[in-house]
PDB file of C-alpha atoms and ligand atoms in Angstrom:
ATOM      1  CA  UNK A   1      -0.439  14.751   8.030  1.00  0.00           C
ATOM      2  CA  UNK A   2      -2.960  16.806   9.981  1.00  0.00           C
ATOM      3  CA  UNK A   3      -4.559  19.598   7.972  1.00  0.00           C
ATOM      4  CA  UNK A   4      -6.267  21.151  11.133  1.00  0.00           C
ATOM      5  CA  UNK A   5      -5.302  21.744  14.735  1.00  0.00           C
ATOM      6  CA  UNK A   6      -4.996  18.418  16.474  1.00  0.00           C
ATOM      7  CA  UNK A   7      -6.205  16.973  19.784  1.00  0.00           C
ATOM      8  CA  UNK A   8      -4.141  14.024  20.961  1.00  0.00           C
ATOM      9  CA  UNK A   9      -5.941  11.288  22.852  1.00  0.00           C
ATOM     10  CA  UNK A  10      -3.542   9.843  25.413  1.00  0.00           C
ATOM     11  CA  UNK A  11      -0.251  10.960  27.003  1.00  0.00           C
ATOM     12  CA  UNK A  12       1.801   7.697  27.357  1.00  0.00           C
ATOM     13  CA  UNK A  13       4.738   6.417  25.334  1.00  0.00           C
ATOM     14  CA  UNK A  14       3.024   5.982  22.093  1.00  0.00           C
ATOM     15  CA  UNK A  15       1.426   9.477  22.409  1.00  0.00           C
ATOM     16  CA  UNK A  16       5.058  10.855  23.031  1.00  0.00           C
ATOM     17  CA  UNK A  17       6.251   9.437  19.731  1.00  0.00           C
ATOM     18  CA  UNK A  18       3.301  10.768  17.996  1.00  0.00           C
ATOM     19  CA  UNK A  19       3.739  14.269  19.509  1.00  0.00           C
ATOM     20  CA  UNK A  20       7.373  14.359  18.446  1.00  0.00           C
ATOM     21  CA  UNK A  21       6.366  13.626  14.864  1.00  0.00           C
ATOM     22  CA  UNK A  22       3.560  16.161  14.944  1.00  0.00           C
ATOM     23  CA  UNK A  23       5.822  18.966  16.342  1.00  0.00           C
ATOM     24  CA  UNK A  24       8.535  18.241  13.797  1.00  0.00           C
ATOM     25  CA  UNK A  25       5.883  18.730  11.115  1.00  0.00           C
ATOM     26  CA  UNK A  26       4.758  21.981  12.618  1.00  0.00           C
ATOM     27  CA  UNK A  27       1.308  20.696  13.294  1.00  0.00           C
ATOM     28  CA  UNK A  28      -0.736  22.804  15.674  1.00  0.00           C
ATOM     29  CA  UNK A  29      -1.541  20.685  18.839  1.00  0.00           C
ATOM     30  CA  UNK A  30      -4.336  22.131  20.793  1.00  0.00           C
ATOM     31  CA  UNK A  31      -3.744  19.744  23.708  1.00  0.00           C
ATOM     32  CA  UNK A  32      -4.191  16.179  25.049  1.00  0.00           C
ATOM     33  CA  UNK A  33      -6.802  14.269  26.834  1.00  0.00           C
ATOM     34  CA  UNK A  34      -6.227  11.694  29.655  1.00  0.00           C
ATOM     35  CA  UNK A  35      -8.203  10.144  32.401  1.00  0.00           C
ATOM     36  CA  UNK A  36      -6.592  12.577  34.979  1.00  0.00           C
ATOM     37  CA  UNK A  37      -4.680  15.746  34.888  1.00  0.00           C
ATOM     38  CA  UNK A  38      -1.046  14.969  33.846  1.00  0.00           C
ATOM     39  CA  UNK A  39       2.113  16.760  32.875  1.00  0.00           C
ATOM     40  CA  UNK A  40       3.274  16.434  29.263  1.00  0.00           C
ATOM     41  CA  UNK A  41       6.997  16.371  28.535  1.00  0.00           C
ATOM     42  CA  UNK A  42       6.579  18.599  25.468  1.00  0.00           C
ATOM     43  CA  UNK A  43       4.570  21.101  27.406  1.00  0.00           C
ATOM     44  CA  UNK A  44       1.364  20.306  25.445  1.00  0.00           C
ATOM     45  CA  UNK A  45      -1.672  21.434  27.657  1.00  0.00           C
ATOM     46  CA  UNK A  46      -3.928  19.016  29.366  1.00  0.00           C
ATOM     47  CA  UNK A  47      -7.404  19.543  28.205  1.00  0.00           C
ATOM     48  CA  UNK A  48      -9.360  17.078  30.326  1.00  0.00           C
ATOM     49  CA  UNK A  49     -10.988  13.618  29.794  1.00  0.00           C
ATOM     50  CA  UNK A  50     -11.956  12.481  26.406  1.00  0.00           C
ATOM     51  CA  UNK A  51     -15.436  13.977  26.807  1.00  0.00           C
ATOM     52  CA  UNK A  52     -13.843  17.511  26.397  1.00  0.00           C
ATOM     53  CA  UNK A  53     -13.519  16.739  22.690  1.00  0.00           C
ATOM     54  CA  UNK A  54     -17.361  17.074  22.317  1.00  0.00           C
ATOM     55  CA  UNK A  55     -16.870  20.826  23.063  1.00  0.00           C
ATOM     56  CA  UNK A  56     -14.881  21.192  19.833  1.00  0.00           C
ATOM     57  CA  UNK A  57     -16.622  21.464  16.548  1.00  0.00           C
ATOM     58  CA  UNK A  58     -15.680  18.304  14.523  1.00  0.00           C
ATOM     59  CA  UNK A  59     -15.159  20.471  11.366  1.00  0.00           C
ATOM     60  CA  UNK A  60     -12.439  22.620  13.139  1.00  0.00           C
ATOM     61  CA  UNK A  61     -10.083  19.870  14.514  1.00  0.00           C
ATOM     62  CA  UNK A  62      -8.666  16.488  13.858  1.00  0.00           C
ATOM     63  CA  UNK A  63      -7.930  13.781  16.331  1.00  0.00           C
ATOM     64  CA  UNK A  64      -4.754  11.625  16.873  1.00  0.00           C
ATOM     65  CA  UNK A  65      -5.193   8.365  18.859  1.00  0.00           C
ATOM     66  CA  UNK A  66      -2.187   8.232  21.048  1.00  0.00           C
ATOM     67  CA  UNK A  67      -2.907   4.924  22.898  1.00  0.00           C
ATOM     68  CA  UNK A  68      -0.527   2.211  22.000  1.00  0.00           C
ATOM     69  CA  UNK A  69      -1.024  -1.477  22.744  1.00  0.00           C
ATOM     70  CA  UNK A  70       1.126  -4.412  23.800  1.00  0.00           C
ATOM     71  CA  UNK A  71      -1.279  -7.266  22.868  1.00  0.00           C
ATOM     72  CA  UNK A  72      -4.848  -7.539  21.269  1.00  0.00           C
ATOM     73  CA  UNK A  73      -6.897  -4.655  22.602  1.00  0.00           C
ATOM     74  CA  UNK A  74     -10.152  -3.284  21.685  1.00  0.00           C
ATOM     75  CA  UNK A  75      -9.655  -0.044  23.368  1.00  0.00           C
ATOM     76  CA  UNK A  76      -8.289   1.737  20.319  1.00  0.00           C
ATOM     77  CA  UNK A  77     -11.183   0.420  18.155  1.00  0.00           C
ATOM     78  CA  UNK A  78     -13.702   1.601  20.613  1.00  0.00           C
ATOM     79  CA  UNK A  79     -12.414   5.172  20.934  1.00  0.00           C
ATOM     80  CA  UNK A  80     -11.920   5.419  17.172  1.00  0.00           C
ATOM     81  CA  UNK A  81     -15.545   4.264  16.464  1.00  0.00           C
ATOM     82  CA  UNK A  82     -16.968   6.430  19.341  1.00  0.00           C
ATOM     83  CA  UNK A  83     -15.519   9.619  17.871  1.00  0.00           C
ATOM     84  CA  UNK A  84     -16.163   8.663  14.203  1.00  0.00           C
ATOM     85  CA  UNK A  85     -19.797   8.272  15.086  1.00  0.00           C
ATOM     86  CA  UNK A  86     -19.831  11.802  16.394  1.00  0.00           C
ATOM     87  CA  UNK A  87     -18.350  12.943  13.081  1.00  0.00           C
ATOM     88  CA  UNK A  88     -14.752  13.541  14.023  1.00  0.00           C
ATOM     89  CA  UNK A  89     -11.823  12.675  11.750  1.00  0.00           C
ATOM     90  CA  UNK A  90      -8.570  10.979  12.811  1.00  0.00           C
ATOM     91  CA  UNK A  91      -5.433  12.271  11.168  1.00  0.00           C
ATOM     92  CA  UNK A  92      -2.846  10.046   9.605  1.00  0.00           C
ATOM     93  CA  UNK A  93       0.551  10.523  11.355  1.00  0.00           C
ATOM     94  CA  UNK A  94       3.415   9.640   9.012  1.00  0.00           C
ATOM     95  CA  UNK A  95       6.984  10.127  10.076  1.00  0.00           C
ATOM     96  CA  UNK A  96       9.131  12.063   7.659  1.00  0.00           C
ATOM     97  CA  UNK A  97      11.559   9.177   7.301  1.00  0.00           C
ATOM     98  CA  UNK A  98       8.836   6.532   6.422  1.00  0.00           C
ATOM     99  CA  UNK A  99       9.314   5.256   2.972  1.00  0.00           C
ATOM    100  CA  UNK A 100       5.875   4.741   1.448  1.00  0.00           C
ATOM    101  CA  UNK A 101       5.113   3.745  -2.064  1.00  0.00           C
ATOM    102  CA  UNK A 102       2.684   6.018  -3.834  1.00  0.00           C
ATOM    103  CA  UNK A 103       0.820   2.906  -4.864  1.00  0.00           C
ATOM    104  CA  UNK A 104      -0.226   1.974  -1.352  1.00  0.00           C
ATOM    105  CA  UNK A 105      -3.689   2.626   0.251  1.00  0.00           C
ATOM    106  CA  UNK A 106      -3.620   3.879   3.826  1.00  0.00           C
ATOM    107  CA  UNK A 107      -6.825   4.330   5.831  1.00  0.00           C
ATOM    108  CA  UNK A 108      -7.980   7.132   8.174  1.00  0.00           C
ATOM    109  CA  UNK A 109      -5.987   7.466  11.247  1.00  0.00           C
ATOM    110  CA  UNK A 110      -3.060   5.184  10.102  1.00  0.00           C
ATOM    111  CA  UNK A 111       0.194   5.816  11.925  1.00  0.00           C
ATOM    112  CA  UNK A 112       3.451   5.071  10.189  1.00  0.00           C
ATOM    113  CA  UNK A 113       6.526   5.591  12.312  1.00  0.00           C
ATOM    114  CA  UNK A 114      10.186   6.306  11.822  1.00  0.00           C
ATOM    115  CA  UNK A 115      12.302   4.089   9.580  1.00  0.00           C
ATOM    116  CA  UNK A 116       9.566   2.057   8.101  1.00  0.00           C
ATOM    117  CA  UNK A 117       9.205   0.743   4.523  1.00  0.00           C
ATOM    118  CA  UNK A 118       5.836   0.248   2.968  1.00  0.00           C
ATOM    119  CA  UNK A 119       5.985  -1.112  -0.517  1.00  0.00           C
ATOM    120  CA  UNK A 120       3.792  -0.993  -3.611  1.00  0.00           C
ATOM    121  CA  UNK A 121       0.053  -2.170  -3.562  1.00  0.00           C
ATOM    122  CA  UNK A 122       0.098  -2.432   0.277  1.00  0.00           C
ATOM    123  CA  UNK A 123      -3.258  -1.771   1.875  1.00  0.00           C
ATOM    124  CA  UNK A 124      -3.471  -0.625   5.512  1.00  0.00           C
ATOM    125  CA  UNK A 125      -6.947  -0.164   6.951  1.00  0.00           C
ATOM    126  CA  UNK A 126      -8.188   2.505   9.371  1.00  0.00           C
ATOM    127  CA  UNK A 127      -6.467   3.052  12.745  1.00  0.00           C
ATOM    128  CA  UNK A 128      -3.565   0.638  12.271  1.00  0.00           C
ATOM    129  CA  UNK A 129      -0.038   1.249  13.510  1.00  0.00           C
ATOM    130  CA  UNK A 130       3.015   0.491  11.615  1.00  0.00           C
ATOM    131  CA  UNK A 131       5.533   0.990  14.240  1.00  0.00           C
ATOM    132  CA  UNK A 132       9.252   1.971  14.159  1.00  0.00           C
ATOM    133  CA  UNK A 133      11.617   0.225  11.688  1.00  0.00           C
ATOM    134  CA  UNK A 134       8.878  -2.225  10.383  1.00  0.00           C
ATOM    135  CA  UNK A 135       9.028  -3.450   6.740  1.00  0.00           C
ATOM    136  CA  UNK A 136       5.777  -4.088   4.867  1.00  0.00           C
ATOM    137  CA  UNK A 137       6.406  -5.662   1.552  1.00  0.00           C
ATOM    138  CA  UNK A 138       4.534  -5.564  -1.667  1.00  0.00           C
ATOM    139  CA  UNK A 139       0.865  -6.603  -1.734  1.00  0.00           C
ATOM    140  CA  UNK A 140       0.350  -7.022   1.998  1.00  0.00           C
ATOM    141  CA  UNK A 141      -3.137  -6.245   3.290  1.00  0.00           C
ATOM    142  CA  UNK A 142      -3.446  -5.292   6.911  1.00  0.00           C
ATOM    143  CA  UNK A 143      -6.914  -4.764   8.674  1.00  0.00           C
ATOM    144  CA  UNK A 144      -8.366  -2.198  10.976  1.00  0.00           C
ATOM    145  CA  UNK A 145      -7.026  -1.346  14.451  1.00  0.00           C
ATOM    146  CA  UNK A 146      -3.935  -3.535  14.188  1.00  0.00           C
ATOM    147  CA  UNK A 147      -0.492  -2.929  15.701  1.00  0.00           C
ATOM    148  CA  UNK A 148       2.526  -4.073  13.715  1.00  0.00           C
ATOM    149  CA  UNK A 149       4.962  -3.544  16.520  1.00  0.00           C
ATOM    150  CA  UNK A 150       8.623  -2.211  16.086  1.00  0.00           C
ATOM    151  CA  UNK A 151      10.998  -4.089  13.821  1.00  0.00           C
ATOM    152  CA  UNK A 152       8.540  -6.394  12.227  1.00  0.00           C
ATOM    153  CA  UNK A 153       8.898  -7.780   8.743  1.00  0.00           C
ATOM    154  CA  UNK A 154       5.801  -8.716   6.749  1.00  0.00           C
ATOM    155  CA  UNK A 155       7.116 -10.452   3.538  1.00  0.00           C
ATOM    156  CA  UNK A 156       5.130  -9.998   0.221  1.00  0.00           C
ATOM    157  CA  UNK A 157       1.407 -10.774   0.002  1.00  0.00           C
ATOM    158  CA  UNK A 158       0.805 -11.301   3.750  1.00  0.00           C
ATOM    159  CA  UNK A 159      -2.733 -10.715   4.949  1.00  0.00           C
ATOM    160  CA  UNK A 160      -3.486  -9.667   8.543  1.00  0.00           C
ATOM    161  CA  UNK A 161      -7.131  -9.508   9.886  1.00  0.00           C
ATOM    162  CA  UNK A 162      -8.512  -6.777  12.017  1.00  0.00           C
ATOM    163  CA  UNK A 163      -7.342  -6.010  15.620  1.00  0.00           C
ATOM    164  CA  UNK A 164      -4.307  -8.217  15.275  1.00  0.00           C
ATOM    165  CA  UNK A 165      -1.028  -7.498  17.139  1.00  0.00           C
ATOM    166  CA  UNK A 166       2.163  -8.691  15.606  1.00  0.00           C
ATOM    167  CA  UNK A 167       4.831  -8.542  18.399  1.00  0.00           C
ATOM    168  CA  UNK A 168       8.078  -6.598  18.270  1.00  0.00           C
ATOM    169  CA  UNK A 169      10.691  -8.011  15.947  1.00  0.00           C
ATOM    170  CA  UNK A 170       8.516 -10.686  14.372  1.00  0.00           C
ATOM    171  CA  UNK A 171       9.076 -11.956  10.853  1.00  0.00           C
ATOM    172  CA  UNK A 172       6.185 -13.373   8.621  1.00  0.00           C
ATOM    173  CA  UNK A 173       7.100 -15.216   5.439  1.00  0.00           C
ATOM    174  CA  UNK A 174       5.390 -14.580   2.029  1.00  0.00           C
ATOM    175  CA  UNK A 175       1.749 -15.377   1.317  1.00  0.00           C
ATOM    176  CA  UNK A 176       0.889 -16.113   4.919  1.00  0.00           C
ATOM    177  CA  UNK A 177      -2.555 -15.343   6.186  1.00  0.00           C
ATOM    178  CA  UNK A 178      -2.946 -14.170   9.848  1.00  0.00           C
ATOM    179  CA  UNK A 179      -6.502 -13.889  11.076  1.00  0.00           C
ATOM    180  CA  UNK A 180      -8.403 -11.233  13.153  1.00  0.00           C
ATOM    181  CA  UNK A 181      -7.777 -10.693  16.866  1.00  0.00           C
ATOM    182  CA  UNK A 182      -4.526 -12.591  16.753  1.00  0.00           C
ATOM    183  CA  UNK A 183      -1.527 -12.075  19.103  1.00  0.00           C
ATOM    184  CA  UNK A 184       1.798 -12.930  17.616  1.00  0.00           C
ATOM    185  CA  UNK A 185       4.507 -12.923  20.425  1.00  0.00           C
ATOM    186  CA  UNK A 186       7.593 -10.827  20.135  1.00  0.00           C
ATOM    187  CA  UNK A 187      10.399 -12.261  18.059  1.00  0.00           C
ATOM    188  CA  UNK A 188       8.222 -14.873  16.287  1.00  0.00           C
ATOM    189  CA  UNK A 189       8.792 -16.420  12.880  1.00  0.00           C
ATOM    190  CA  UNK A 190       5.409 -17.083  11.294  1.00  0.00           C
ATOM    191  CA  UNK A 191       5.582 -19.778   8.459  1.00  0.00           C
ATOM    192  CA  UNK A 192       1.903 -20.724   8.229  1.00  0.00           C
ATOM    193  CA  UNK A 193      -1.655 -19.492   8.350  1.00  0.00           C
ATOM    194  CA  UNK A 194      -2.783 -18.478  11.832  1.00  0.00           C
ATOM    195  CA  UNK A 195      -6.622 -18.597  12.429  1.00  0.00           C
ATOM    196  CA  UNK A 196      -8.732 -15.895  14.103  1.00  0.00           C
ATOM    197  CA  UNK A 197      -8.722 -15.229  17.762  1.00  0.00           C
ATOM    198  CA  UNK A 198      -5.574 -17.118  18.545  1.00  0.00           C
ATOM    199  CA  UNK A 199      -2.192 -16.612  20.191  1.00  0.00           C
ATOM    200  CA  UNK A 200       1.068 -17.858  18.689  1.00  0.00           C
ATOM    201  CA  UNK A 201       4.664 -17.328  19.360  1.00  0.00           C
ATOM    202  CA  UNK A 202       8.177 -18.861  18.970  1.00  0.00           C
ATOM    203  CA  UNK A 203      10.590 -19.750  16.130  1.00  0.00           C
ATOM    204  CA  UNK A 204       8.664 -21.184  14.170  1.00  0.00           C
ATOM    205  CA  UNK A 205       5.551 -19.730  15.702  1.00  0.00           C
ATOM    206  CA  UNK A 206       3.088 -22.216  17.304  1.00  0.00           C
ATOM    207  CA  UNK A 207      -0.439 -21.625  18.318  1.00  0.00           C
ATOM    208  CA  UNK A 208      -0.982 -21.764  22.102  1.00  0.00           C
TER     209      UNK A 208
HETATM  210  C1  COA B 301       3.457 -13.691  23.763  1.00  0.00           C
HETATM  211  C2  COA B 301       3.237 -12.814  24.981  1.00  0.00           C
HETATM  212  C3  COA B 301       1.928 -12.026  24.817  1.00  0.00           C
HETATM  213  C4  COA B 301       3.127 -13.772  26.173  1.00  0.00           C
HETATM  214  O1  COA B 301       2.781 -13.137  27.191  1.00  0.00           O
HETATM  215  P1  COA B 301       2.202 -13.976  28.384  1.00  0.00           P
HETATM  216  O2  COA B 301       0.945 -14.622  28.216  1.00  0.00           O
HETATM  217  O3  COA B 301       2.131 -13.114  29.596  1.00  0.00           O
HETATM  218  O4  COA B 301       3.307 -15.073  28.714  1.00  0.00           O
HETATM  219  P2  COA B 301       4.393 -15.181  29.744  1.00  0.00           P
HETATM  220  O5  COA B 301       5.322 -13.980  29.800  1.00  0.00           O
HETATM  221  O6  COA B 301       3.757 -15.583  31.126  1.00  0.00           O
HETATM  222  O7  COA B 301       5.359 -16.360  29.319  1.00  0.00           O
HETATM  223  C5  COA B 301       4.801 -17.696  29.234  1.00  0.00           C
HETATM  224  C6  COA B 301       5.882 -18.531  28.622  1.00  0.00           C
HETATM  225  O8  COA B 301       5.943 -18.239  27.208  1.00  0.00           O
HETATM  226  C7  COA B 301       7.274 -17.799  26.883  1.00  0.00           C
HETATM  227  N1  COA B 301       7.155 -16.760  26.071  1.00  0.00           N
HETATM  228  C8  COA B 301       6.542 -15.553  26.258  1.00  0.00           C
HETATM  229  N2  COA B 301       6.618 -14.659  25.079  1.00  0.00           N
HETATM  230  C9  COA B 301       7.395 -15.389  24.267  1.00  0.00           C
HETATM  231  C10 COA B 301       7.756 -15.097  22.915  1.00  0.00           C
HETATM  232  N3  COA B 301       7.460 -13.973  22.313  1.00  0.00           N
HETATM  233  N4  COA B 301       8.500 -15.890  22.336  1.00  0.00           N
HETATM  234  C11 COA B 301       8.894 -17.072  22.842  1.00  0.00           C
HETATM  235  N5  COA B 301       8.529 -17.578  24.056  1.00  0.00           N
HETATM  236  C12 COA B 301       7.699 -16.741  24.738  1.00  0.00           C
HETATM  237  C13 COA B 301       7.848 -17.432  28.234  1.00  0.00           C
HETATM  238  O9  COA B 301       9.271 -17.467  28.268  1.00  0.00           O
HETATM  239  C14 COA B 301       7.287 -18.367  29.213  1.00  0.00           C
HETATM  240  O10 COA B 301       7.846 -19.615  29.095  1.00  0.00           O
HETATM  241  P3  COA B 301       8.099 -20.575  30.317  1.00  0.00           P
HETATM  242  O11 COA B 301       6.771 -20.915  30.811  1.00  0.00           O
HETATM  243  O12 COA B 301       8.972 -21.740  29.775  1.00  0.00           O
HETATM  244  O13 COA B 301       8.871 -19.810  31.296  1.00  0.00           O
HETATM  245  C15 COA B 301       4.348 -11.783  25.238  1.00  0.00           C
HETATM  246  O14 COA B 301       5.559 -12.387  25.670  1.00  0.00           O
HETATM  247  C16 COA B 301       4.757 -10.872  24.027  1.00  0.00           C
HETATM  248  O15 COA B 301       5.530 -11.442  23.245  1.00  0.00           O
HETATM  249  N6  COA B 301       4.049  -9.787  23.845  1.00  0.00           N
HETATM  250  C17 COA B 301       4.232  -8.879  22.654  1.00  0.00           C
HETATM  251  C18 COA B 301       4.917  -7.580  23.122  1.00  0.00           C
HETATM  252  C19 COA B 301       4.953  -6.601  22.115  1.00  0.00           C
HETATM  253  O16 COA B 301       4.852  -6.770  20.999  1.00  0.00           O
HETATM  254  N7  COA B 301       5.122  -5.278  22.474  1.00  0.00           N
HETATM  255  C20 COA B 301       5.180  -4.272  21.492  1.00  0.00           C
HETATM  256  C21 COA B 301       5.216  -2.898  22.312  1.00  0.00           C
HETATM  257  S1  COA B 301       5.302  -1.588  21.233  1.00  0.00           S
END
């Protein structure tokens, strides 16, 4: 949870979900950034493009990255690293209904949405999204800048590399390794290792 007033980057669907969580937790939201002036459904003020963040002291605020993704995307990584280099901190956002073992390690800026379960000895690296109703079972290790889309199940001891997208409603069986920059299509059943930089989908999932 944010310890300082927050600036939200983005104003789309993912940002909407995050804003809802932040407001329910009584976080102070200074405003949001977006490429052009936009209305916000919660009445959060528009601050300007992302450059406006530079005018805030990095000790006084935290950032929340509100851009989602529907496939492998380096945009979230780029923005995260750009502001980390300038000394800013990204707040974790964790919905109050998320069940998270105290024996987990969650990196900076990790977002864990409503109805998720994250079990013991799971490691989730920086800037990764565990989206609504996902289940991350014991000993899973998930890399940086990943998106585990809504309703996904990772069984025990699954590893996922950086920048990987696991599509909505997928299931991965135990001990499987999924590489970096992998796109798993929605509704897939992953039974075997999937190598780096690949796309796979279906039941069972096949690389394409
Ligand atoms: C896998 C995916 C990226 C493919 O997208 P695409 O490359 O644009 O592919 P297309 O939609 O053109 O479909 C190509 C073929 O693959 C099939 N296909 C696409 N996605 C599929 C999936 N997840 N499972 C099974 N078949 C799939 C299509 O039916 C189509 O088959 P056809 O040629 O026999 O008609 C996309 O369908 C997907 O699942 N994206 C993930 C979405 C997601 O997780 N969103 C989260 C939002 S929070």
